[in-house]
Amino acid sequence: MRRHDIPRSSAILTSLLALTPSAAGFYFPGVAPTSYKAGDNVPLFVNHLTPADSQSDPKLRSVFSFDYYHPQFHFCKPDDGPREIRESLGSILFGDRIQTSPFELKMATNESCKSACREQTFTDRDAMFVNSRIYQGYDLNWLVDGLPAAQLLKDPDSDQPFYSPGFALGHLDGESPVLNNHYDIVIDYHEASKDNFRVVGVLVDPFSMRDSKFLDVGKAECGSASNPVILEEGEGKSTVVTYTYSVYWIKSDTPFATRWDKYLHVYDPKIHWFSLVNSAVIVTFLIGMVSTILIKTLRKDIARYNRLEQFALEDFGANGSMEDGVQEDSGWKLVHGDVFRSPKNPLFLSVMLGNGAQLFMMTGLTIAFALLGFLSPSSRGSLSTVIIIFYMLFGFIGGYVSSRVYKFFGGEKWKLCFFYTPVALPGLIFAVFFLLNLFVWGRGASGAVPFTTMLVLVIIWFIISVPLSLAGSWIGFKQPIIEAPTRTNQIPRQIPPSGGYLRPLPSMALAGVLPFGAIFVELYFIMNSIWFSKVYYMFGFLFICYGLMIMTSAAVTVLMIYFLLLAENYHWQWRSFCTAGASAFYVFASALLYWMKDLSFGSWTSGVLYLGYSVLLSLLFFVLTGTIGFFASWLFVIKIYRSIKVD
Ligand SMILES: *[C@@H]1O[C@H](CO)[C@@H](O)[C@H](O)[C@H]1NC(C)=O
């Protein structure tokens, strides 16, 4: 987001959003600038290969990533073998595999046509493998001084050049796949003070040159790009390829602090603004409607109920027929003796609500942190690491909420509640995640999360999150029970049949679409960033959208519950959870739509992986929004029944 894209009128928003472009200016202590002297070695690290959209046909064809040193690529290795670079847990979980490389870059020293290693021979099987990766449009991801090696692209609308991380493994020349074996590495450097240089931009221009020859270690003779490398498939055929590179250092005025700006390009800032205004209008309308309906009618209802009450008492005093006045009243007051009756499966609901509260805190705090610039893309993997840390820590909230709610529901199996809260949903998520990874392993793509990382995750889960959750449960359990404002009758009341939009499915379909409406544009960009490995950083928008989504979920659910109670149906607990949670179905549907529009998988395995992660995401979203809906309704129900007098 550039500052000048923002209309001046919205001063508050601007100050919120203006934090985003300067995000790269904030640093964790560990991400301080590195200075080099001329001639110093600047390491180049390689990361996994990721699928990307090609320019000609912007569709994603695979979701697997590959290890850079997957043997069939025959990429050059350092003499003493590649070393793994230490990374954060989040970074590994989200697929990064960073390793050393044989490329030698010397600060401010131009070099042309160096060989990266001896000639490599591709057998026909290797050729088939690499060619199909080229068809699928895979990108190489390199890192120089923490910056991703990028391609220079132009925004079709504004003609502004920007850096798009990653560069192509190869391209299609007509029908034949061409492998890039030469890289022009163009590095922007900034002179901070005398003989004190910093890397502020990295571009790679890949070429394909069949006639390149290896001469000696580090020396080569580059061929011409008009004769490209095409790996030959077919029995017994093989192709010899020499990998070469040149390095160009270009002096730049960009200071270190703003070096990320050219990477963080917003394609169409208008669409974010449009969606924001759009959802703000929906929310205002909705909240306006809810408050008029509720405040006006409720006040009338309450006044009427209380008048009737008095009337009835006076009546009773006068001629002993108390029933007359009360008989006439209708609506939600009638169910006062049932509305706090424990729902079906109180244990299950409490556990879900605990987990939802945990997700709610995690999401809110992560977005707030990101908004304040703590999670800038310059500290790689910090976003995902922070998500995991917050999720683990908020196990405490999860336990606390679930045990308090369970106690309110009058549950007695509190040990089970203690146990299930930290285990059920996280266990399910982990199991699905694990299965999907088994799948990636099985397929031989090396982008799977390593087994050791999984193990670490389980261990810290049991060491940190489970005890915190148990502690939270215990503290919640020790708190006094939350008093319901009305007493529950012994015998459940009959529920009159109700039709139309109050039936479960229509009410869910109707209500779920609104919270989804508040976030769907940002959701689209988040999906883009997940599947196309792009940097997502529009946290200003996301923060506001999250807020709008919370308000919409709450408002629409309260409205539904009000109508439900008016129809004398007192099963509001699960209903409120599912009504708000229904937006998750829209999220899932949009994932399917996204698949149809932007993805085109060559193999069913990619599809399974995509579906698996979409289901997981939707499930979490269901629990999150459901929890918001439940607590909003809970507050509402307690409030309205507290304000009427019941004998
Ligand atoms: C390196 O080469 C580029 C392009 O040929 C040139 O613009 C730049 O000044 C050179 N840099 C150095 C340090 O010689």
XYZ file of C-alpha atoms and ligand atoms in Angstrom:
661
model
C 0.000 0.000 0.000
C 1.508 3.266 -1.050
C 0.661 6.333 0.915
C -0.618 8.356 -2.003
C -3.241 5.734 -2.851
C -5.129 6.611 0.267
C -7.813 9.287 0.095
C -7.119 12.090 2.491
C -10.551 12.158 4.038
C -10.139 8.938 5.959
C -7.586 10.159 8.407
C -7.937 7.423 10.974
C -7.759 4.660 8.445
C -4.753 6.273 6.911
C -2.886 6.345 10.132
C -3.771 2.701 10.679
C -2.814 1.650 7.209
C 0.174 3.891 6.870
C 1.848 1.590 9.319
C 1.995 -1.073 6.664
C 4.389 0.440 4.138
C 6.835 1.364 6.816
C 6.617 -2.179 8.134
C 9.983 -2.940 6.622
C 11.422 -0.166 8.732
C 10.836 -2.068 11.957
C 13.234 -4.789 12.839
C 13.549 -7.541 15.284
C 16.945 -7.283 16.937
C 18.233 -10.135 14.779
C 17.376 -8.469 11.478
C 19.702 -5.515 11.707
C 21.392 -4.534 8.431
C 24.473 -6.460 7.393
C 27.283 -4.358 5.999
C 29.867 -5.612 3.556
C 33.132 -4.209 2.280
C 33.904 -4.253 -1.423
C 34.967 -7.761 -2.389
C 33.401 -9.404 0.660
C 31.637 -12.652 0.083
C 27.840 -12.216 0.057
C 26.226 -15.624 0.574
C 23.460 -16.771 -1.711
C 21.065 -19.269 -0.187
C 18.656 -21.448 -2.077
C 15.145 -22.285 -0.972
C 12.639 -24.834 -2.238
C 11.131 -24.674 -5.720
C 7.550 -23.520 -5.669
C 4.804 -23.723 -8.250
C 3.886 -20.347 -9.700
C 1.613 -18.928 -12.304
C 3.215 -18.388 -15.644
C 2.668 -15.022 -17.253
C 0.946 -16.395 -20.339
C -1.594 -18.528 -18.498
C -1.985 -17.417 -14.905
C -3.097 -20.687 -13.387
C -1.457 -22.686 -10.702
C -0.857 -26.270 -11.745
C 0.535 -27.884 -8.647
C 0.723 -27.290 -4.935
C 3.828 -29.311 -4.152
C 7.148 -27.704 -3.545
C 10.468 -29.394 -4.206
C 13.739 -29.361 -2.405
C 16.312 -27.382 -4.364
C 18.756 -30.267 -4.262
C 16.253 -32.846 -5.419
C 18.676 -35.043 -7.401
C 16.716 -34.942 -10.635
C 17.144 -31.190 -11.037
C 20.932 -31.603 -11.081
C 21.448 -28.157 -9.636
C 25.014 -27.379 -8.619
C 25.965 -28.137 -5.031
C 28.712 -26.552 -2.962
C 31.937 -28.629 -2.975
C 31.493 -29.818 0.575
C 27.795 -30.502 0.093
C 24.896 -28.192 0.915
C 24.315 -27.176 4.511
C 20.926 -26.394 5.993
C 20.439 -22.880 7.277
C 18.731 -22.685 10.645
C 15.197 -21.468 10.389
C 12.313 -20.735 12.653
C 9.701 -23.400 13.264
C 7.042 -21.438 11.421
C 9.282 -21.065 8.449
C 9.804 -24.815 8.219
C 6.123 -25.616 8.708
C 5.213 -23.347 5.845
C 7.649 -25.057 3.580
C 10.935 -23.146 3.608
C 14.041 -25.297 3.128
C 16.977 -22.921 3.017
C 20.420 -24.278 2.140
C 23.808 -23.042 1.053
C 24.761 -22.778 -2.595
C 27.941 -22.751 -4.687
C 27.325 -19.280 -6.143
C 30.028 -16.798 -5.238
C 29.006 -13.180 -5.025
C 31.607 -10.574 -4.147
C 30.283 -7.218 -3.033
C 30.499 -4.566 -5.760
C 32.552 -6.817 -8.028
C 31.101 -7.588 -11.458
C 31.824 -11.004 -12.848
C 30.560 -12.577 -16.008
C 30.003 -16.139 -17.019
C 31.250 -18.231 -14.144
C 30.571 -21.919 -13.962
C 28.652 -23.096 -10.937
C 29.873 -26.690 -11.207
C 30.954 -29.303 -13.758
C 28.642 -30.400 -16.568
C 25.531 -32.243 -15.454
C 24.041 -35.132 -17.357
C 20.264 -35.500 -17.471
C 19.043 -38.992 -18.241
C 15.730 -39.399 -20.008
C 13.978 -39.947 -16.680
C 15.472 -36.762 -15.226
C 14.461 -34.961 -18.386
C 10.880 -36.125 -18.025
C 10.803 -35.007 -14.425
C 12.285 -31.576 -15.082
C 10.214 -30.979 -18.198
C 6.993 -31.615 -16.382
C 8.116 -29.161 -13.668
C 8.693 -26.600 -16.418
C 5.209 -27.295 -17.792
C 3.840 -26.690 -14.319
C 5.682 -23.380 -14.164
C 7.940 -23.914 -11.162
C 9.968 -21.042 -9.749
C 13.381 -20.998 -8.136
C 13.614 -19.135 -4.857
C 16.938 -17.739 -3.870
C 17.844 -15.494 -0.990
C 20.637 -12.972 -0.880
C 21.111 -11.241 2.437
C 17.520 -12.085 3.398
C 16.071 -10.662 0.194
C 14.341 -12.955 -2.269
C 15.755 -13.049 -5.775
C 13.034 -11.569 -7.921
C 11.888 -11.002 -11.440
C 11.180 -7.490 -12.600
C 7.531 -7.236 -13.571
C 5.358 -4.348 -14.607
C 1.935 -3.618 -13.233
C -0.344 -3.766 -16.278
C -2.516 -0.957 -14.896
C -0.058 1.601 -13.636
C 3.050 0.533 -15.589
C 4.970 0.662 -12.349
C 7.840 -1.814 -12.176
C 8.056 -4.008 -9.123
C 9.971 -7.023 -7.890
C 8.123 -10.310 -7.869
C 9.927 -12.917 -5.743
C 11.054 -16.054 -7.529
C 12.186 -16.647 -11.095
C 11.388 -19.329 -13.612
C 12.967 -22.761 -13.776
C 12.301 -22.676 -17.484
C 9.714 -21.700 -20.009
C 7.825 -23.116 -22.930
C 9.133 -22.325 -26.371
C 6.078 -23.220 -28.375
C 5.493 -26.755 -27.150
C 9.019 -27.583 -26.046
C 10.122 -26.955 -22.478
C 13.292 -24.924 -22.204
C 15.493 -25.227 -19.114
C 17.283 -22.140 -17.860
C 20.927 -22.888 -17.177
C 22.357 -19.397 -16.947
C 21.492 -16.727 -14.398
C 22.228 -13.036 -14.637
C 22.195 -12.025 -11.006
C 21.668 -8.280 -10.712
C 22.136 -6.896 -7.242
C 21.303 -3.376 -6.135
C 23.630 -2.163 -3.457
C 23.639 0.931 -1.357
C 26.692 2.651 0.044
C 25.697 3.486 3.623
C 29.057 5.089 4.366
C 32.532 4.820 2.890
C 33.308 1.202 1.963
C 30.224 0.068 3.827
C 27.842 -1.577 1.419
C 24.419 -3.114 1.841
C 22.280 -5.291 -0.390
C 19.005 -3.537 -1.207
C 17.577 -5.483 -4.163
C 18.123 -8.756 -5.987
C 16.969 -9.562 -9.491
C 17.690 -12.693 -11.471
C 17.341 -12.896 -15.221
C 17.468 -16.536 -16.252
C 18.608 -17.645 -19.708
C 18.955 -20.880 -21.554
C 22.235 -21.477 -23.427
C 22.919 -24.854 -24.917
C 26.496 -24.193 -26.075
C 27.903 -23.081 -22.726
C 31.124 -24.899 -21.912
C 32.734 -25.668 -18.614
C 36.393 -24.578 -18.657
C 37.722 -24.755 -15.129
C 36.490 -24.332 -11.580
C 34.554 -21.073 -11.636
C 35.267 -20.478 -15.325
C 33.047 -21.094 -18.292
C 32.354 -20.007 -21.794
C 28.778 -18.922 -22.191
C 26.869 -19.741 -25.333
C 24.155 -17.776 -26.992
C 20.606 -17.548 -25.726
C 19.297 -18.172 -29.221
C 20.184 -21.842 -28.890
C 18.276 -23.004 -25.807
C 18.603 -26.157 -23.745
C 15.862 -28.657 -24.370
C 16.162 -31.796 -22.279
C 15.644 -34.824 -24.445
C 13.175 -37.434 -23.378
C 13.135 -40.912 -24.815
C 14.824 -44.234 -24.216
C 18.560 -43.969 -23.692
C 18.806 -40.293 -24.526
C 20.692 -37.879 -22.336
C 21.477 -34.193 -22.305
C 24.548 -32.449 -20.930
C 24.003 -29.089 -19.275
C 26.456 -26.557 -17.883
C 25.113 -24.206 -15.249
C 26.631 -20.714 -15.410
C 26.002 -17.326 -13.884
C 27.072 -13.693 -14.072
C 26.862 -11.139 -11.322
C 26.223 -7.436 -11.827
C 26.280 -4.914 -9.028
C 24.304 -1.756 -9.560
C 24.615 1.186 -7.245
C 21.264 2.260 -5.824
C 19.895 5.169 -3.821
C 17.436 2.972 -1.956
C 18.432 2.879 1.700
C 18.361 -0.403 3.588
C 15.281 0.560 5.593
C 13.023 0.749 2.533
C 14.505 -2.071 0.520
C 11.361 -4.187 0.864
C 9.069 -1.554 -0.566
C 9.558 -2.559 -4.170
C 8.715 -6.170 -3.302
C 5.476 -5.257 -1.597
C 3.443 -4.321 -4.545
C -0.316 -3.977 -4.438
C -1.791 -4.928 -7.783
C -5.017 -3.124 -7.393
C -5.331 -1.064 -4.248
C -8.766 0.114 -5.344
C -10.267 -3.321 -4.883
C -9.237 -3.372 -1.231
C -10.787 0.008 -0.663
C -13.873 -0.987 -2.551
C -14.322 -4.118 -0.498
C -13.652 -2.272 2.710
C -16.260 0.375 1.974
C -18.595 -2.347 0.822
C -18.313 -4.344 4.009
C -18.455 -1.220 6.131
C -21.761 -0.352 4.478
C -23.119 -3.853 5.073
C -22.062 -3.754 8.678
C -23.498 -0.304 9.317
C -26.752 -1.325 7.713
C -26.852 -4.538 9.670
C -25.985 -2.988 12.981
C -28.493 -0.244 12.337
C -31.152 -2.818 11.634
C -30.283 -4.942 14.599
C -30.215 -2.041 16.971
C -33.521 -0.579 15.780
C -35.249 -3.919 15.896
C -33.746 -4.949 19.132
C -33.627 -1.760 21.092
C -37.033 -0.501 20.020
C -38.956 -3.755 20.067
C -37.157 -5.051 23.050
C -37.850 -1.966 25.037
C -41.483 -2.253 24.092
C -41.512 -5.959 24.884
C -39.897 -5.430 28.212
C -42.169 -2.563 29.130
C -45.183 -4.610 28.111
C -44.070 -7.677 29.998
C -43.391 -5.701 33.111
C -46.670 -3.861 32.841
C -48.524 -7.114 32.420
C -46.744 -8.459 35.408
C -47.887 -5.598 37.539
C -51.335 -5.720 36.070
C -51.541 -9.391 36.748
C -50.535 -8.909 40.337
C -53.083 -6.163 40.832
C -55.609 -8.318 39.089
C -54.767 -11.157 41.331
C -55.230 -8.937 44.327
C -58.606 -7.804 43.032
C -60.358 -10.919 41.855
C -57.967 -13.778 42.145
C -57.580 -14.599 38.409
C -53.916 -14.190 37.788
C -53.768 -16.071 34.516
C -55.739 -13.621 32.402
C -53.092 -11.004 31.736
C -50.205 -13.393 31.339
C -52.071 -15.603 28.911
C -52.124 -12.817 26.423
C -48.472 -12.216 26.326
C -46.476 -14.022 23.754
C -43.010 -14.181 22.378
C -39.708 -14.695 23.999
C -40.848 -14.235 27.553
C -42.736 -17.498 27.399
C -39.563 -19.532 27.179
C -37.942 -17.967 30.234
C -38.160 -21.270 32.013
C -36.304 -23.104 29.261
C -33.940 -20.677 27.686
C -31.133 -21.588 30.066
C -31.804 -25.292 29.826
C -28.572 -27.100 29.081
C -28.153 -27.752 25.339
C -27.617 -31.159 23.811
C -24.008 -32.289 24.068
C -22.917 -29.497 26.411
C -19.452 -31.015 26.627
C -18.868 -30.897 22.896
C -20.132 -27.342 22.640
C -18.001 -26.134 25.557
C -14.895 -27.702 24.084
C -15.586 -26.045 20.737
C -16.164 -22.695 22.395
C -12.937 -22.963 24.337
C -11.044 -23.694 21.168
C -12.861 -20.937 19.365
C -11.880 -18.429 22.017
C -8.300 -19.582 21.656
C -8.408 -19.087 17.883
C -10.106 -15.748 18.307
C -7.370 -14.416 20.562
C -4.651 -15.835 18.374
C -6.020 -14.332 15.179
C -6.718 -10.931 16.663
C -3.370 -10.592 18.335
C -1.430 -11.890 15.354
C -3.064 -9.413 13.033
C -2.506 -6.602 15.518
C 1.146 -7.543 15.841
C 1.546 -7.721 12.102
C -0.167 -4.385 11.747
C 2.285 -2.786 14.121
C 5.073 -3.977 11.892
C 6.552 -6.620 14.144
C 6.131 -9.318 11.549
C 7.593 -7.665 8.498
C 8.538 -9.974 5.665
C 12.157 -9.120 6.338
C 12.155 -11.511 9.258
C 11.309 -14.661 7.416
C 8.825 -17.035 8.951
C 8.097 -14.703 11.856
C 4.423 -14.538 10.995
C 3.898 -18.271 11.077
C 6.067 -18.671 14.156
C 4.083 -16.034 15.996
C 0.842 -17.740 14.987
C 2.061 -20.980 16.512
C 3.345 -19.315 19.676
C 0.121 -17.404 20.238
C -1.927 -20.475 19.577
C 0.045 -22.424 22.138
C -0.083 -19.673 24.754
C -3.780 -19.027 24.359
C -4.405 -22.617 25.320
C -4.912 -21.009 28.701
C -7.862 -18.967 27.445
C -9.229 -22.039 25.726
C -9.248 -24.040 28.938
C -10.669 -21.208 30.974
C -13.527 -20.502 28.588
C -14.484 -24.105 28.034
C -14.655 -24.947 31.715
C -16.627 -21.825 32.622
C -19.119 -22.393 29.857
C -19.374 -26.060 30.746
C -20.102 -25.165 34.333
C -22.749 -22.706 33.182
C -24.344 -25.492 31.159
C -24.444 -27.506 34.339
C -22.094 -30.149 32.966
C -20.793 -32.781 35.324
C -18.135 -34.580 33.342
C -15.635 -31.818 33.966
C -12.645 -34.116 33.761
C -13.565 -34.919 30.189
C -13.955 -31.215 29.517
C -10.455 -30.596 30.884
C -9.114 -33.352 28.725
C -10.867 -32.701 25.422
C -10.277 -28.955 25.249
C -6.543 -29.087 24.522
C -6.687 -32.397 22.683
C -9.766 -32.758 20.487
C -9.569 -29.994 17.904
C -5.784 -29.578 17.865
C -5.500 -33.352 17.617
C -7.851 -33.388 14.660
C -5.974 -30.578 12.941
C -2.695 -32.287 13.540
C -4.012 -35.616 12.296
C -5.232 -34.095 9.039
C -2.001 -32.165 8.652
C -0.040 -35.331 9.283
C -2.049 -37.344 6.780
C -1.646 -34.700 4.119
C 2.054 -34.746 4.729
C 2.183 -38.519 4.492
C 0.634 -37.984 1.151
C 3.341 -35.553 0.082
C 5.992 -37.970 1.294
C 4.326 -40.768 -0.576
C 4.367 -38.773 -3.738
C 8.088 -38.176 -3.431
C 7.898 -34.402 -3.571
C 10.311 -33.180 -0.971
C 8.228 -30.244 0.151
C 6.777 -32.223 3.036
C 7.251 -31.007 6.565
C 10.099 -33.081 8.048
C 9.162 -35.686 10.582
C 11.370 -34.099 13.229
C 9.519 -30.792 12.889
C 6.239 -32.625 13.440
C 7.694 -34.238 16.504
C 8.900 -30.891 17.840
C 5.429 -29.518 17.307
C 3.817 -32.339 19.255
C 6.346 -32.015 22.040
C 5.910 -28.287 22.522
C 2.197 -28.818 22.319
C 2.345 -31.187 25.256
C 4.897 -29.184 27.203
C 3.406 -25.728 26.753
C -0.132 -25.732 25.506
C -1.674 -28.686 27.317
C -0.490 -27.597 30.798
C -1.596 -24.029 30.089
C -4.986 -25.249 28.995
C -5.328 -27.441 32.071
C -4.363 -24.521 34.282
C -6.926 -22.348 32.519
C -9.576 -25.039 32.930
C -8.791 -25.354 36.604
C -8.999 -21.630 37.226
C -12.214 -21.419 35.225
C -13.618 -24.323 37.156
C -12.845 -22.669 40.486
C -14.693 -19.493 39.491
C -18.237 -19.132 40.777
C -20.864 -20.392 38.381
C -22.344 -17.757 36.086
C -25.891 -17.222 37.324
C -28.681 -17.492 34.817
C -31.216 -14.671 35.346
C -34.219 -17.007 35.239
C -34.829 -20.397 36.766
C -35.211 -23.393 34.506
C -38.455 -25.332 34.754
C -38.515 -29.025 35.462
C -40.471 -29.959 32.393
C -39.313 -28.743 28.991
C -41.803 -26.647 27.133
C -43.216 -27.757 23.791
C -41.748 -25.900 20.872
C -44.349 -24.774 18.347
C -43.387 -25.714 14.796
C -41.808 -22.864 12.916
C -41.143 -22.603 9.258
C -39.452 -20.415 6.727
C -36.148 -18.851 7.430
C -36.148 -20.055 11.029
C -35.476 -23.645 10.087
C -31.833 -24.501 10.726
C -30.543 -24.676 7.170
C -32.159 -21.560 5.715
C -31.226 -19.541 8.759
C -27.626 -20.676 8.495
C -27.445 -20.029 4.780
C -28.955 -16.610 5.240
C -26.866 -15.494 8.179
C -23.571 -17.053 7.123
C -23.223 -15.039 3.977
C -22.822 -11.723 5.789
C -19.651 -12.354 7.835
C -18.214 -13.964 4.747
C -19.052 -10.836 2.807
C -16.930 -8.810 5.189
C -13.789 -10.745 4.474
C -13.975 -12.382 1.093
C -11.733 -9.977 -0.770
C -8.962 -10.234 1.785
C -9.531 -13.981 1.826
C -8.846 -14.079 -1.884
C -5.550 -12.286 -1.388
C -4.608 -14.556 1.479
C -5.286 -17.598 -0.683
C -3.139 -16.063 -3.389
C -0.347 -15.599 -0.944
C -0.638 -19.148 0.372
C -0.858 -20.974 -2.927
C 1.291 -18.711 -5.088
C 3.867 -18.187 -2.320
C 3.441 -14.437 -2.407
C 4.082 -12.121 0.477
C 0.916 -10.991 2.222
C 1.290 -7.804 4.161
C -1.940 -5.831 3.905
C -2.560 -6.213 7.578
C -4.180 -2.806 7.876
C -7.019 -4.000 5.691
C -7.073 -7.386 7.290
C -7.329 -5.859 10.747
C -10.347 -3.786 9.797
C -11.929 -6.683 7.959
C -11.471 -8.895 10.983
C -13.217 -6.295 13.108
C -16.046 -6.003 10.612
C -16.375 -9.752 10.457
C -16.693 -9.975 14.241
C -19.367 -7.314 14.306
C -21.295 -8.859 11.437
C -21.202 -12.345 12.940
C -22.347 -11.009 16.271
C -25.114 -8.794 14.897
C -26.593 -11.272 12.488
C -26.575 -14.093 15.012
C -28.224 -11.992 17.691
C -30.919 -11.047 15.221
C -31.520 -14.698 14.318
C -31.650 -15.721 17.946
C -34.138 -12.979 18.682
C -36.448 -14.270 15.976
C -35.903 -17.789 17.209
C -36.914 -16.868 20.748
C -39.902 -14.949 19.427
C -40.988 -18.166 17.781
C -40.702 -19.723 21.242
C -37.819 -21.921 20.259
C -35.289 -21.926 23.062
C -32.588 -24.109 21.500
C -30.397 -21.128 20.874
C -27.007 -22.442 21.978
C -26.100 -24.729 19.112
C -28.138 -22.631 16.768
C -26.133 -19.506 17.428
C -22.882 -21.426 17.082
C -23.881 -22.964 13.774
C -25.542 -19.846 12.387
C -22.413 -17.758 12.676
C -20.228 -20.720 11.809
C -22.108 -21.211 8.575
C -19.907 -18.598 6.959
C -17.265 -21.320 6.899
C -19.290 -23.093 4.216
C -19.009 -20.006 2.118
C -15.290 -19.944 2.754
C -15.076 -23.517 1.553
C -17.221 -22.756 -1.464
C -14.973 -19.853 -2.319
C -11.980 -22.174 -2.082
C -13.655 -24.414 -4.641
C -14.403 -21.437 -6.824
C -10.818 -20.334 -6.534
C -9.783 -23.785 -7.666
C -11.952 -23.503 -10.743
C -10.782 -20.034 -11.576
C -7.104 -19.863 -10.700
C -5.894 -23.405 -10.350
C -5.638 -26.236 -12.785
C -3.998 -29.277 -11.326
C -2.337 -31.827 -13.515
C -2.559 -34.547 -10.899
C -5.280 -35.577 -8.497
C -2.738 -35.580 -5.660
C -2.429 -31.802 -5.871
C -6.196 -31.637 -5.724
C -6.343 -33.781 -2.610
C -3.770 -31.606 -0.897
C -5.595 -28.460 -1.870
C -8.932 -29.803 -0.696
C -7.418 -31.078 2.529
C -5.984 -27.718 3.462
C -9.163 -25.931 2.423
C -11.255 -28.183 4.648
C -8.880 -27.560 7.527
C -9.027 -23.818 7.039
C -12.810 -23.850 6.807
C -13.095 -25.961 9.935
C -11.027 -23.475 11.916
C -13.071 -20.653 10.504
C -16.257 -22.455 11.522
C -15.124 -22.771 15.116
C -13.912 -19.176 15.193
C -17.034 -17.510 13.828
C -19.305 -19.940 15.663
C -17.727 -18.894 18.913
C -18.234 -15.233 18.113
C -21.897 -15.927 17.347
C -22.415 -17.932 20.495
C -20.933 -15.392 22.875
C -22.791 -12.513 21.279
C -26.053 -14.437 21.665
C -25.182 -15.488 25.165
C -24.687 -11.893 26.269
C -27.870 -10.945 24.495
C -29.989 -13.693 26.025
C -28.710 -13.037 29.530
C -29.317 -9.348 29.099
C -32.887 -9.552 27.882
C -34.010 -12.109 30.431
C -32.396 -10.131 33.179
C -34.463 -7.082 32.281
C -37.867 -8.721 32.687
C -39.480 -9.632 35.929
C -40.440 -13.232 36.288
C -42.205 -14.489 39.363
C 28.601 -3.761 -13.170
O 28.036 -3.818 -14.458
C 26.890 -2.989 -14.639
C 26.287 -3.275 -15.982
O 27.231 -3.570 -16.945
C 27.318 -1.533 -14.477
O 26.215 -0.688 -14.625
C 27.898 -1.365 -13.075
O 28.364 -0.062 -12.880
C 29.023 -2.360 -12.847
N 29.375 -2.293 -11.436
C 30.630 -2.239 -11.010
C 30.818 -2.197 -9.554
O 31.551 -2.232 -11.780
